[in-house]
Amino acid sequence: MTHSLTELPAVAGPVFRPGDAGYDEEVTGFQTAYTHRPALVVGALHAEDVRAAVEYAARHGLPIAVQATGHGLSVAAAEGVLISTRRMRDIAVDPLARTARVGVGAGVQAQGQIAAAAEYGLAPLNGSSPTVGVIGYHLGGGLGILARTFGYAADHVRAIDLVTADGRLRHLTPDDELFGAVLGTGGNFGVVTAMELDLLPITTVYGGQLTFDTRLVEPALEAWRLWTRDVPEEMTSAITMMTMPDIPVIPEPLRGRYIATINIAYTGPERDGERLVAPLRGIGERLADTVRTMSYRETDTIYSDPPFPHAYSATNALLSDLTSDVTQALLDVVGADSPVPVVAGFRHLGGALRRPGPADAAIDHRAAEYLARFITAPESGGTAVRDRHDLIAETLSPWTIGHSLNFLYGAGDWADESQTRIGYTQQTYGHLATMKANLDPANLFRYNRNIRPSS
Ligand SMILES: Cc1cc2nc3c(=O)[nH]c(=O)nc-3n(C[C@H](O)[C@H](O)[C@H](O)COP(=O)(O)OP(=O)(O)OC[C@H]3O[C@@H](n4cnc5c(N)ncnc54)[C@H](O)[C@@H]3O)c2cc1C
C-alpha cells in the first residue's frame, strides 16, 4: 500500500520513516535473518503513545507490527506502522501483595525483571534467555526454566493493559474473556502496554549444565530420557546436542566438538538435587559440570543462550512420548553427520504444565511430555535446510501432537497461517478466529503468528 503519511501520529516518542536517521537502528532486532521495513516506526514512550499510534494506523487502514527485542520476529512488516516498545522499561515490584507481583512495561527484558524481583528475595517465571522481552514471552505462553514446577508463565498473569484495534486502552483481568485469549496468541488482539505478573519467593536454584563429549552423546540422551520418567515436578531439565562452532569465543575443550549438554533446574533442597542428578553424573566424564546451588540472578547460565543478535530458523514438535525409537530415529537425521548442522534438543514438559491456570490462557497440547526443538542457520540459496526440517517433522510425526509457536522461527511459509493452526486444537483456533473477527476484523495486527478473522 502506498501512503503519503503527511500527517504523523501525535506521540511523545520519536517517529521514523525510511531514510530517517535512526530508522535502521530502530527496526533492527535480535533476529538478523530479516527485518521489519515499515512505512513508519513509532518509538513509543508510554501507553498513550501506543494508543495514539494504533488509532492513527486504524484511521489510515495501515497494518500494525510490534517489536520489543526482535527475538520472536515471524512475519516482517513491509508496510504500515511498527510500534517499537523498547523504551517502555517501567518495572514496579509489589512485594506485599498476597502473591508478590511485578508490573512490567512493554519493553522490559527478562534480565531487568529478574534483577528487580531479586531485590526483594523474589523471582519471576522467566525463560532461558535473559534478553527476551517479558511481554512477548508471556504472549507466547512462556515456557520457563522452572516450568514443570510452576507451569506456563502465562498462567501466572494477573492483569494486562491492552490497546485494541479500535484504539481503546483496556485494563483486563482474568474475568474478561479477552484476557485468556491474549495469553498464548502473540499479539493478535492488540498491543500490550503493561502486564502484572506473579513473583515467587525463590532466591536460589540447584542447577547448571552437564556437558558430555561426542562418544557420550548417545548414552547421555538415553540416560536422560529414562531419568525423566520419574523425576519429581520440582525438577525441570532439557538436553541439547550440537556441534559447537569452531570459533575463538568457544572455550578450547568444546570448540568444534559434537557434544550433549543437559540443563538442570531444581527448586528443592540441595541434598535432594544432588541425589537426583547423581545418575546423570554417572553417565561418565563431563567436559563441564556447573550444577550447584546458585543465586537466581545466575540462572541465565543454565542454558547460556547466545546473547548476541544472529540469524536463525527453527521448528519444533510437542511429543506425546520419547521412546528409544524416537531418539534413535532422530539421531540418524540430526546427528553429527547431518549435512545441515542442527542444534537439536528436548525439553522435559509435564508436571504443572498440564494444569491450566485461572486465566484459561490459549495454550493447547498440554498433555505433551516433551518439546523437541531444531535450530539451524536460515536457508541460503537451495532447499537443504527446509528439506532437513521436513525430514525431522516426518520422523517425529507418529509422536507429534502439535507445536509451540514460541519456538518457531523463520520467514515466508515458515510463518504462514497453517503453522499458526498447528499451535492450537481446531476448536481453540475456531474460537480465537471468531474473537479476532469481532475485535480486529481488518486484521490490522497481522505481523505475527496470524489468526485470520473468521468470515
Ligand atoms: C535465544 C532465545 C531463547 C528463548 N527462550 C525461550 C524460553 O525459554 N521459553 C519460551 O517460552 N520462549 C523462549 N523464546 C521465545 C520467545 O519467548 C519468543 O520469541 C517471544 O516472542 C520473544 O518476545 P520478544 O518481545 O523478545 O521478541 P519480539 O520479536 O520483539 O516480539 C515477538 C512477537 O511478540 C509480539 N509482541 C511483542 N511485544 C508485544 C506487545 N507489547 N504487544 C503485542 N504483541 C507483542 C509481536 O507479535 C512480536 O512479533 C526464546 C527465544 C530466543 C530467540
Short mmCIF file of C-alpha atoms and ligand atoms in Angstrom, two decimals:
data_model
loop_
_atom_site.label_atom_id
_atom_site.label_comp_id
_atom_site.label_asym_id
_atom_site.label_seq_id
_atom_site.Cartn_x
_atom_site.Cartn_y
_atom_site.Cartn_z
CA MET A 1 0.00 0.00 0.00
CA THR A 2 1.37 3.42 -0.89
CA HIS A 3 0.53 6.11 1.57
CA SER A 4 1.90 9.61 1.72
CA LEU A 5 1.85 9.74 5.54
CA THR A 6 1.94 13.51 5.52
CA GLU A 7 0.05 13.51 8.82
CA LEU A 8 2.06 11.84 11.58
CA PRO A 9 0.67 10.39 14.82
CA ALA A 10 0.66 12.75 17.80
CA VAL A 11 3.09 10.91 20.10
CA ALA A 12 5.71 11.91 22.66
CA GLY A 13 8.28 9.39 21.43
CA PRO A 14 10.35 9.57 18.24
CA VAL A 15 8.86 8.76 14.83
CA PHE A 16 10.97 7.39 11.96
CA ARG A 17 10.35 6.99 8.23
CA PRO A 18 12.59 5.05 5.81
CA GLY A 19 15.73 7.08 5.18
CA ASP A 20 15.49 8.96 8.51
CA ALA A 21 18.50 8.84 10.82
CA GLY A 22 17.73 6.19 13.46
CA TYR A 23 15.26 4.20 11.29
CA ASP A 24 17.64 1.31 10.61
CA GLU A 25 18.72 1.10 14.24
CA GLU A 26 15.11 1.15 15.44
CA VAL A 27 13.92 -1.71 13.20
CA THR A 28 16.97 -3.90 13.88
CA GLY A 29 16.33 -6.71 16.35
CA PHE A 30 17.86 -9.92 17.70
CA GLN A 31 16.84 -11.95 14.63
CA THR A 32 19.15 -10.75 11.85
CA ALA A 33 17.92 -13.02 9.03
CA TYR A 34 15.22 -10.49 8.15
CA THR A 35 13.92 -7.16 9.44
CA HIS A 36 10.75 -5.06 9.62
CA ARG A 37 10.76 -2.33 6.92
CA PRO A 38 7.54 -0.40 7.68
CA ALA A 39 6.47 2.97 6.28
CA LEU A 40 6.54 4.42 9.79
CA VAL A 41 8.06 3.49 13.15
CA VAL A 42 6.70 4.88 16.40
CA GLY A 43 9.16 4.66 19.28
CA ALA A 44 6.50 4.59 22.00
CA LEU A 45 7.36 6.11 25.38
CA HIS A 46 4.19 5.08 27.20
CA ALA A 47 0.71 3.60 26.82
CA GLU A 48 -0.77 6.81 25.43
CA ASP A 49 1.81 6.76 22.58
CA VAL A 50 0.80 3.18 21.77
CA ARG A 51 -2.86 4.14 21.82
CA ALA A 52 -2.27 7.15 19.55
CA ALA A 53 -0.21 5.02 17.13
CA VAL A 54 -2.90 2.33 16.90
CA GLU A 55 -5.64 4.92 16.42
CA TYR A 56 -3.58 6.58 13.68
CA ALA A 57 -2.94 3.27 11.90
CA ALA A 58 -6.59 2.26 12.13
CA ARG A 59 -7.73 5.63 10.74
CA HIS A 60 -5.42 5.21 7.74
CA GLY A 61 -6.11 1.50 7.31
CA LEU A 62 -2.46 0.61 7.96
CA PRO A 63 -1.37 -2.75 9.36
CA ILE A 64 0.49 -2.73 12.68
CA ALA A 65 3.61 -4.60 13.80
CA VAL A 66 5.06 -4.62 17.31
CA GLN A 67 8.68 -5.15 18.33
CA ALA A 68 10.37 -5.18 21.72
CA THR A 69 13.64 -7.08 21.11
CA GLY A 70 13.11 -8.94 17.81
CA HIS A 71 13.77 -12.41 19.33
CA GLY A 72 10.43 -13.68 18.06
CA LEU A 73 10.14 -11.91 14.71
CA SER A 74 7.90 -14.04 12.49
CA VAL A 75 6.29 -12.03 9.68
CA ALA A 76 8.30 -8.89 8.87
CA ALA A 77 6.30 -5.76 8.04
CA ALA A 78 7.00 -4.33 4.58
CA GLU A 79 4.47 -1.52 5.05
CA GLY A 80 2.29 0.02 7.76
CA VAL A 81 3.29 1.09 11.25
CA LEU A 82 5.79 -0.59 13.57
CA ILE A 83 5.29 0.19 17.25
CA SER A 84 8.67 -0.17 18.90
CA THR A 85 8.26 -0.73 22.65
CA ARG A 86 11.91 -0.87 23.68
CA ARG A 87 11.70 2.46 25.59
CA MET A 88 8.85 1.28 27.82
CA ARG A 89 11.04 -0.04 30.63
CA ASP A 90 8.92 0.65 33.75
CA ILE A 91 9.15 -2.03 36.45
CA ALA A 92 7.36 -1.88 39.82
CA VAL A 93 7.58 -4.72 42.33
CA ASP A 94 4.82 -5.11 44.93
CA PRO A 95 6.37 -7.48 47.48
CA LEU A 96 3.41 -7.16 49.85
CA ALA A 97 0.51 -8.37 47.70
CA ARG A 98 -0.84 -11.76 48.83
CA THR A 99 1.10 -13.16 45.93
CA ALA A 100 4.04 -10.83 45.21
CA ARG A 101 3.67 -9.10 41.86
CA VAL A 102 5.64 -7.17 39.32
CA GLY A 103 4.23 -4.67 36.85
CA VAL A 104 6.29 -4.50 33.65
CA GLY A 105 6.19 -2.14 30.70
CA ALA A 106 6.17 -3.48 27.15
CA GLY A 107 9.92 -3.04 26.64
CA VAL A 108 11.21 -4.86 29.74
CA GLN A 109 13.58 -7.79 29.16
CA ALA A 110 13.81 -10.84 31.44
CA GLN A 111 17.10 -9.67 32.96
CA GLY A 112 15.51 -6.41 34.18
CA GLN A 113 12.59 -8.30 35.72
CA ILE A 114 14.93 -10.82 37.40
CA ALA A 115 17.09 -8.06 38.90
CA ALA A 116 14.09 -6.05 40.18
CA ALA A 117 12.48 -9.12 41.79
CA ALA A 118 15.78 -10.29 43.35
CA GLU A 119 15.95 -7.03 45.36
CA TYR A 120 13.04 -8.43 47.40
CA GLY A 121 14.12 -12.09 47.50
CA LEU A 122 11.67 -12.94 44.73
CA ALA A 123 11.89 -14.46 41.24
CA PRO A 124 9.77 -14.32 38.06
CA LEU A 125 8.89 -17.26 35.82
CA ASN A 126 11.30 -16.30 33.05
CA GLY A 127 12.61 -18.45 30.20
CA SER A 128 16.14 -19.44 29.28
CA SER A 129 17.37 -16.17 27.75
CA PRO A 130 17.84 -13.00 29.84
CA THR A 131 17.41 -10.75 26.82
CA VAL A 132 13.98 -12.00 25.66
CA GLY A 133 11.13 -9.49 26.11
CA VAL A 134 8.88 -10.26 29.08
CA ILE A 135 5.65 -9.40 27.25
CA GLY A 136 6.42 -11.32 24.02
CA TYR A 137 7.44 -14.36 26.12
CA HIS A 138 4.14 -14.34 28.06
CA LEU A 139 2.10 -13.73 24.90
CA GLY A 140 3.58 -16.97 23.55
CA GLY A 141 2.80 -18.95 26.71
CA GLY A 142 6.16 -18.67 28.44
CA LEU A 143 7.94 -21.99 28.97
CA GLY A 144 10.25 -21.14 31.88
CA ILE A 145 13.35 -22.64 33.41
CA LEU A 146 11.14 -23.86 36.31
CA ALA A 147 8.27 -24.87 34.03
CA ARG A 148 7.49 -28.29 35.47
CA THR A 149 7.19 -26.86 38.97
CA PHE A 150 5.08 -23.78 38.25
CA GLY A 151 3.57 -24.30 34.78
CA TYR A 152 3.39 -21.83 31.93
CA ALA A 153 4.26 -18.25 32.88
CA ALA A 154 1.09 -17.10 31.08
CA ASP A 155 -0.91 -18.97 33.74
CA HIS A 156 0.51 -16.53 36.32
CA VAL A 157 -0.50 -13.25 34.68
CA ARG A 158 -2.77 -11.10 36.89
CA ALA A 159 -3.61 -8.11 34.68
CA ILE A 160 -2.99 -6.88 31.13
CA ASP A 161 -3.20 -3.38 29.67
CA LEU A 162 -4.07 -3.80 26.00
CA VAL A 163 -4.70 -1.36 23.16
CA THR A 164 -7.16 -2.96 20.76
CA ALA A 165 -7.69 -2.21 17.06
CA ASP A 166 -10.44 0.33 17.91
CA GLY A 167 -7.80 2.48 19.65
CA ARG A 168 -9.09 1.74 23.18
CA LEU A 169 -6.73 1.09 26.07
CA ARG A 170 -8.35 -1.69 28.12
CA HIS A 171 -7.36 -2.95 31.56
CA LEU A 172 -8.03 -6.71 31.51
CA THR A 173 -8.25 -9.11 34.45
CA PRO A 174 -8.83 -12.88 34.43
CA ASP A 175 -12.61 -12.36 34.49
CA ASP A 176 -12.54 -10.84 30.99
CA GLU A 177 -12.99 -13.31 28.12
CA LEU A 178 -10.31 -11.48 26.16
CA PHE A 179 -7.75 -11.98 28.95
CA GLY A 180 -7.21 -15.70 28.28
CA ALA A 181 -7.35 -15.20 24.50
CA VAL A 182 -4.47 -12.70 24.64
CA LEU A 183 -2.21 -15.13 26.52
CA GLY A 184 -0.87 -17.63 24.00
CA THR A 185 -1.70 -15.71 20.83
CA GLY A 186 1.36 -13.47 20.44
CA GLY A 187 -0.12 -10.02 19.78
CA ASN A 188 -3.09 -10.98 17.58
CA PHE A 189 -5.55 -8.99 19.71
CA GLY A 190 -3.68 -5.75 20.23
CA VAL A 191 -0.62 -4.14 21.72
CA VAL A 192 0.11 -4.91 25.36
CA THR A 193 1.42 -1.81 27.10
CA ALA A 194 1.94 -3.45 30.52
CA MET A 195 1.35 -6.68 32.45
CA GLU A 196 1.10 -7.56 36.11
CA LEU A 197 2.78 -10.89 36.92
CA ASP A 198 3.22 -13.17 39.92
CA LEU A 199 6.59 -13.39 41.61
CA LEU A 200 7.71 -16.34 43.69
CA PRO A 201 9.75 -16.44 46.92
CA ILE A 202 12.79 -18.07 45.30
CA THR A 203 16.37 -16.88 45.80
CA THR A 204 18.38 -19.93 44.77
CA VAL A 205 18.12 -22.89 42.39
CA TYR A 206 20.12 -26.11 42.29
CA GLY A 207 21.05 -26.11 38.63
CA GLY A 208 23.55 -25.80 35.84
CA GLN A 209 24.90 -27.80 32.93
CA LEU A 210 26.41 -31.25 32.47
CA THR A 211 28.31 -31.44 29.18
CA PHE A 212 29.40 -34.69 27.55
CA ASP A 213 31.81 -35.27 24.67
CA THR A 214 30.99 -36.96 21.36
CA ARG A 215 31.30 -40.60 22.47
CA LEU A 216 28.85 -39.99 25.34
CA VAL A 217 26.21 -38.10 23.35
CA GLU A 218 24.06 -41.16 22.68
CA PRO A 219 24.43 -42.62 26.20
CA ALA A 220 23.62 -39.19 27.67
CA LEU A 221 20.46 -38.88 25.61
CA GLU A 222 19.33 -42.39 26.55
CA ALA A 223 20.14 -41.88 30.25
CA TRP A 224 18.34 -38.50 30.34
CA ARG A 225 15.32 -39.98 28.55
CA LEU A 226 14.97 -42.79 31.12
CA TRP A 227 15.74 -40.45 34.03
CA THR A 228 12.95 -38.01 33.11
CA ARG A 229 10.39 -40.82 33.51
CA ASP A 230 10.28 -40.47 37.29
CA VAL A 231 11.82 -37.21 38.44
CA PRO A 232 9.55 -35.01 40.62
CA GLU A 233 7.83 -31.84 39.39
CA GLU A 234 10.44 -29.75 41.19
CA MET A 235 12.94 -30.88 38.54
CA THR A 236 12.88 -29.16 35.15
CA SER A 237 15.51 -30.20 32.61
CA ALA A 238 16.48 -30.28 28.96
CA ILE A 239 19.12 -31.79 26.70
CA THR A 240 20.76 -30.22 23.67
CA MET A 241 23.00 -31.89 21.08
CA MET A 242 25.11 -29.85 18.72
CA THR A 243 28.44 -29.38 17.04
CA MET A 244 29.99 -26.36 18.76
CA PRO A 245 31.18 -23.64 16.39
CA ASP A 246 34.91 -23.71 15.70
CA ILE A 247 35.45 -20.07 16.71
CA PRO A 248 37.69 -18.40 19.32
CA VAL A 249 34.86 -17.33 21.70
CA ILE A 250 34.13 -21.02 22.38
CA PRO A 251 36.43 -22.46 25.11
CA GLU A 252 39.10 -24.85 23.79
CA PRO A 253 37.75 -28.22 25.06
CA LEU A 254 34.40 -27.57 23.37
CA ARG A 255 35.42 -25.82 20.16
CA GLY A 256 34.31 -27.71 17.03
CA ARG A 257 33.13 -30.75 19.01
CA TYR A 258 29.82 -32.62 18.79
CA ILE A 259 28.53 -32.57 22.35
CA ALA A 260 25.45 -33.09 24.52
CA THR A 261 24.52 -30.69 27.30
CA ILE A 262 21.95 -31.44 29.99
CA ASN A 263 20.38 -28.36 31.60
CA ILE A 264 19.13 -28.71 35.17
CA ALA A 265 16.93 -26.50 37.38
CA TYR A 266 15.71 -27.97 40.66
CA THR A 267 13.74 -25.99 43.23
CA GLY A 268 14.03 -28.43 46.18
CA PRO A 269 16.82 -28.77 48.77
CA GLU A 270 20.39 -29.14 47.52
CA ARG A 271 20.91 -32.61 49.01
CA ASP A 272 17.86 -33.91 47.12
CA GLY A 273 19.09 -32.20 43.98
CA GLU A 274 22.47 -33.91 44.31
CA ARG A 275 20.81 -37.28 44.79
CA LEU A 276 18.55 -36.72 41.78
CA VAL A 277 21.39 -35.62 39.49
CA ALA A 278 23.76 -38.44 40.57
CA PRO A 279 22.59 -40.89 37.82
CA LEU A 280 23.29 -38.24 35.19
CA ARG A 281 26.78 -37.67 36.58
CA GLY A 282 27.14 -41.44 36.39
CA ILE A 283 26.90 -41.31 32.58
CA GLY A 284 30.64 -40.66 32.54
CA GLU A 285 33.28 -37.97 32.32
CA ARG A 286 31.91 -34.44 31.88
CA LEU A 287 33.59 -31.78 29.76
CA ALA A 288 31.84 -29.32 32.05
CA ASP A 289 29.78 -29.73 35.22
CA THR A 290 28.38 -26.47 36.58
CA VAL A 291 25.47 -27.95 38.54
CA ARG A 292 25.40 -26.41 42.02
CA THR A 293 23.28 -24.17 44.24
CA MET A 294 23.28 -20.79 42.51
CA SER A 295 21.58 -17.48 43.14
CA TYR A 296 18.52 -16.87 40.98
CA ARG A 297 20.35 -13.99 39.26
CA GLU A 298 22.88 -16.51 37.88
CA THR A 299 20.30 -18.85 36.36
CA ASP A 300 20.87 -17.49 32.84
CA THR A 301 23.96 -19.77 32.90
CA ILE A 302 21.73 -22.85 32.99
CA TYR A 303 21.08 -22.53 29.23
CA SER A 304 23.77 -19.97 28.23
CA ASP A 305 21.70 -18.82 25.26
CA PRO A 306 23.68 -16.70 22.80
CA PRO A 307 23.33 -13.04 23.90
CA PHE A 308 24.32 -11.56 20.53
CA PRO A 309 21.91 -10.95 17.61
CA HIS A 310 22.17 -13.56 14.86
CA ALA A 311 20.27 -15.35 12.08
CA TYR A 312 18.29 -18.48 12.93
CA SER A 313 15.41 -20.63 11.78
CA ALA A 314 13.74 -23.30 13.86
CA THR A 315 10.94 -25.83 14.03
CA ASN A 316 9.71 -27.88 16.95
CA ALA A 317 7.35 -30.66 17.91
CA LEU A 318 5.33 -31.29 21.07
CA LEU A 319 5.65 -35.03 21.69
CA SER A 320 3.31 -37.43 23.44
CA ASP A 321 6.29 -39.59 24.44
CA LEU A 322 10.02 -40.03 23.98
CA THR A 323 10.82 -43.67 23.31
CA SER A 324 14.21 -45.01 22.32
CA ASP A 325 12.75 -45.48 18.81
CA VAL A 326 12.22 -41.73 18.61
CA THR A 327 15.66 -40.73 19.84
CA GLN A 328 17.40 -43.29 17.63
CA ALA A 329 15.47 -42.28 14.52
CA LEU A 330 16.14 -38.67 15.29
CA LEU A 331 19.88 -39.01 15.85
CA ASP A 332 20.12 -40.54 12.38
CA VAL A 333 18.62 -37.32 10.98
CA VAL A 334 20.16 -34.59 13.14
CA GLY A 335 23.37 -36.17 14.50
CA ALA A 336 26.96 -35.15 13.88
CA ASP A 337 26.81 -36.42 10.30
CA SER A 338 23.81 -34.34 9.28
CA PRO A 339 24.56 -32.48 6.02
CA VAL A 340 22.91 -29.42 7.60
CA PRO A 341 24.21 -28.59 11.10
CA VAL A 342 21.26 -28.81 13.53
CA VAL A 343 21.09 -27.78 17.18
CA ALA A 344 18.68 -30.47 18.39
CA GLY A 345 17.19 -30.60 21.84
CA PHE A 346 14.40 -31.79 24.08
CA ARG A 347 12.77 -30.02 27.00
CA HIS A 348 11.02 -32.17 29.57
CA LEU A 349 7.41 -30.99 30.00
CA GLY A 350 4.54 -32.41 32.07
CA GLY A 351 4.19 -31.58 35.77
CA ALA A 352 2.43 -28.26 36.39
CA LEU A 353 2.39 -27.52 32.65
CA ARG A 354 -0.56 -29.93 32.39
CA ARG A 355 -2.70 -27.78 34.72
CA PRO A 356 -4.28 -24.64 33.22
CA GLY A 357 -4.29 -21.54 35.43
CA PRO A 358 -7.35 -19.48 36.35
CA ALA A 359 -7.00 -17.25 33.27
CA ASP A 360 -7.69 -20.07 30.81
CA ALA A 361 -4.81 -18.97 28.56
CA ALA A 362 -4.93 -20.03 24.91
CA ILE A 363 -2.32 -22.76 25.40
CA ASP A 364 -3.15 -26.19 23.97
CA HIS A 365 -1.39 -29.56 23.73
CA ARG A 366 -0.80 -29.55 27.48
CA ALA A 367 -0.59 -33.34 27.50
CA ALA A 368 2.76 -33.18 25.70
CA GLU A 369 5.55 -34.86 27.65
CA TYR A 370 8.46 -33.35 25.71
CA LEU A 371 9.20 -30.44 23.41
CA ALA A 372 11.67 -31.29 20.62
CA ARG A 373 13.48 -28.28 19.15
CA PHE A 374 15.58 -27.95 15.99
CA ILE A 375 17.57 -24.80 15.24
CA THR A 376 19.55 -24.21 12.05
CA ALA A 377 21.01 -21.33 10.15
CA PRO A 378 18.38 -19.93 7.76
CA GLU A 379 18.15 -21.24 4.20
CA SER A 380 20.74 -19.68 1.92
CA GLY A 381 20.07 -20.48 -1.69
CA GLY A 382 18.87 -24.09 -2.07
CA THR A 383 16.35 -26.09 -0.08
CA ALA A 384 18.66 -28.23 2.06
CA VAL A 385 17.64 -26.59 5.34
CA ARG A 386 13.93 -26.82 4.64
CA ASP A 387 14.31 -30.43 3.48
CA ARG A 388 16.09 -31.29 6.75
CA HIS A 389 13.32 -29.74 8.85
CA ASP A 390 10.73 -31.61 6.75
CA LEU A 391 12.60 -34.87 7.33
CA ILE A 392 12.72 -34.18 11.08
CA ALA A 393 8.96 -33.49 11.12
CA GLU A 394 8.27 -36.71 9.19
CA THR A 395 10.49 -38.73 11.53
CA LEU A 396 8.68 -37.41 14.61
CA SER A 397 5.17 -37.42 13.15
CA PRO A 398 3.94 -40.60 14.95
CA TRP A 399 4.56 -38.92 18.31
CA THR A 400 3.77 -35.29 17.41
CA ILE A 401 0.62 -33.72 18.85
CA GLY A 402 1.26 -30.10 17.84
CA HIS A 403 3.94 -27.49 18.02
CA SER A 404 4.87 -24.49 20.15
CA LEU A 405 4.54 -21.10 18.45
CA ASN A 406 7.15 -19.52 20.76
CA PHE A 407 9.84 -21.84 19.40
CA LEU A 408 9.07 -21.46 15.69
CA TYR A 409 11.40 -19.13 13.83
CA GLY A 410 11.53 -18.31 10.15
CA ALA A 411 10.04 -16.14 7.44
CA GLY A 412 7.74 -16.85 4.48
CA ASP A 413 5.77 -20.07 4.62
CA TRP A 414 7.54 -20.98 7.89
CA ALA A 415 5.26 -18.33 9.39
CA ASP A 416 2.00 -18.75 7.46
CA GLU A 417 -1.42 -19.39 8.90
CA SER A 418 -1.19 -23.18 8.60
CA GLN A 419 1.75 -23.05 11.01
CA THR A 420 -0.29 -20.98 13.45
CA ARG A 421 -3.12 -23.53 13.34
CA ILE A 422 -0.81 -26.37 14.43
CA GLY A 423 -0.24 -24.43 17.66
CA TYR A 424 -3.85 -24.98 18.75
CA THR A 425 -6.64 -27.53 18.66
CA GLN A 426 -9.19 -26.96 15.92
CA GLN A 427 -11.76 -25.90 18.49
CA THR A 428 -9.47 -23.30 20.10
CA TYR A 429 -8.40 -21.93 16.72
CA GLY A 430 -12.05 -21.56 15.64
CA HIS A 431 -12.90 -19.73 18.85
CA LEU A 432 -9.88 -17.40 18.52
CA ALA A 433 -10.70 -16.68 14.86
CA THR A 434 -14.23 -15.66 15.86
CA MET A 435 -12.86 -13.36 18.58
CA LYS A 436 -10.39 -11.93 16.09
CA ALA A 437 -13.26 -11.19 13.66
CA ASN A 438 -15.04 -9.25 16.41
CA LEU A 439 -12.03 -7.32 17.70
CA ASP A 440 -9.79 -6.87 14.67
CA PRO A 441 -11.93 -7.54 11.57
CA ALA A 442 -9.44 -5.80 9.25
CA ASN A 443 -6.62 -7.91 10.70
CA LEU A 444 -4.52 -4.82 11.49
CA PHE A 445 -2.44 -6.96 13.86
CA ARG A 446 -1.20 -9.40 11.20
CA TYR A 447 2.60 -9.34 11.57
CA ASN A 448 2.67 -12.25 13.97
CA ARG A 449 1.64 -15.92 14.11
CA ASN A 450 -1.51 -14.72 12.50
CA ILE A 451 -5.00 -15.90 13.40
CA ARG A 452 -7.20 -14.93 10.45
CA PRO A 453 -10.53 -13.31 11.38
CA SER A 454 -13.23 -15.90 10.61
CA SER A 455 -15.57 -14.80 7.84
C1 LIG B 1 17.53 -17.21 22.39
C2 LIG B 1 16.06 -17.40 22.66
C3 LIG B 1 15.65 -18.07 23.81
C4 LIG B 1 14.28 -18.25 24.08
N1 LIG B 1 13.91 -18.93 25.21
C5 LIG B 1 12.59 -19.12 25.45
C6 LIG B 1 12.15 -19.87 26.59
O1 LIG B 1 12.95 -20.37 27.38
N2 LIG B 1 10.83 -20.04 26.76
C7 LIG B 1 9.90 -19.52 25.90
O2 LIG B 1 8.70 -19.71 26.11
N3 LIG B 1 10.28 -18.81 24.84
C8 LIG B 1 11.60 -18.62 24.59
N4 LIG B 1 11.98 -17.94 23.47
C9 LIG B 1 10.94 -17.46 22.57
C10 LIG B 1 10.48 -16.07 22.94
O3 LIG B 1 9.74 -16.10 24.14
C11 LIG B 1 9.60 -15.53 21.80
O4 LIG B 1 10.36 -15.46 20.62
C12 LIG B 1 9.00 -14.19 22.14
O5 LIG B 1 8.02 -13.86 21.16
C13 LIG B 1 10.05 -13.09 22.15
O6 LIG B 1 9.47 -11.88 22.55
P1 LIG B 1 10.32 -10.54 22.32
O7 LIG B 1 9.47 -9.42 22.76
O8 LIG B 1 11.64 -10.71 22.94
O9 LIG B 1 10.53 -10.53 20.76
P2 LIG B 1 9.85 -9.61 19.59
O10 LIG B 1 10.37 -10.17 18.33
O11 LIG B 1 10.11 -8.18 19.89
O12 LIG B 1 8.34 -9.92 19.74
C14 LIG B 1 7.86 -11.15 19.25
C15 LIG B 1 6.42 -11.00 18.86
O13 LIG B 1 5.65 -10.87 20.04
C16 LIG B 1 4.62 -9.94 19.82
N5 LIG B 1 4.78 -8.84 20.80
C17 LIG B 1 5.90 -8.48 21.47
N6 LIG B 1 5.61 -7.47 22.32
C18 LIG B 1 4.30 -7.21 22.18
C19 LIG B 1 3.40 -6.30 22.78
N7 LIG B 1 3.79 -5.42 23.72
N8 LIG B 1 2.11 -6.30 22.39
C20 LIG B 1 1.67 -7.15 21.43
N9 LIG B 1 2.47 -8.03 20.82
C21 LIG B 1 3.77 -8.08 21.20
C22 LIG B 1 4.70 -9.47 18.40
O14 LIG B 1 3.87 -10.27 17.59
C23 LIG B 1 6.13 -9.75 18.04
O15 LIG B 1 6.30 -10.00 16.67
C24 LIG B 1 13.33 -17.74 23.18
C25 LIG B 1 13.73 -17.09 22.03
C26 LIG B 1 15.08 -16.93 21.75
C27 LIG B 1 15.49 -16.24 20.46
#
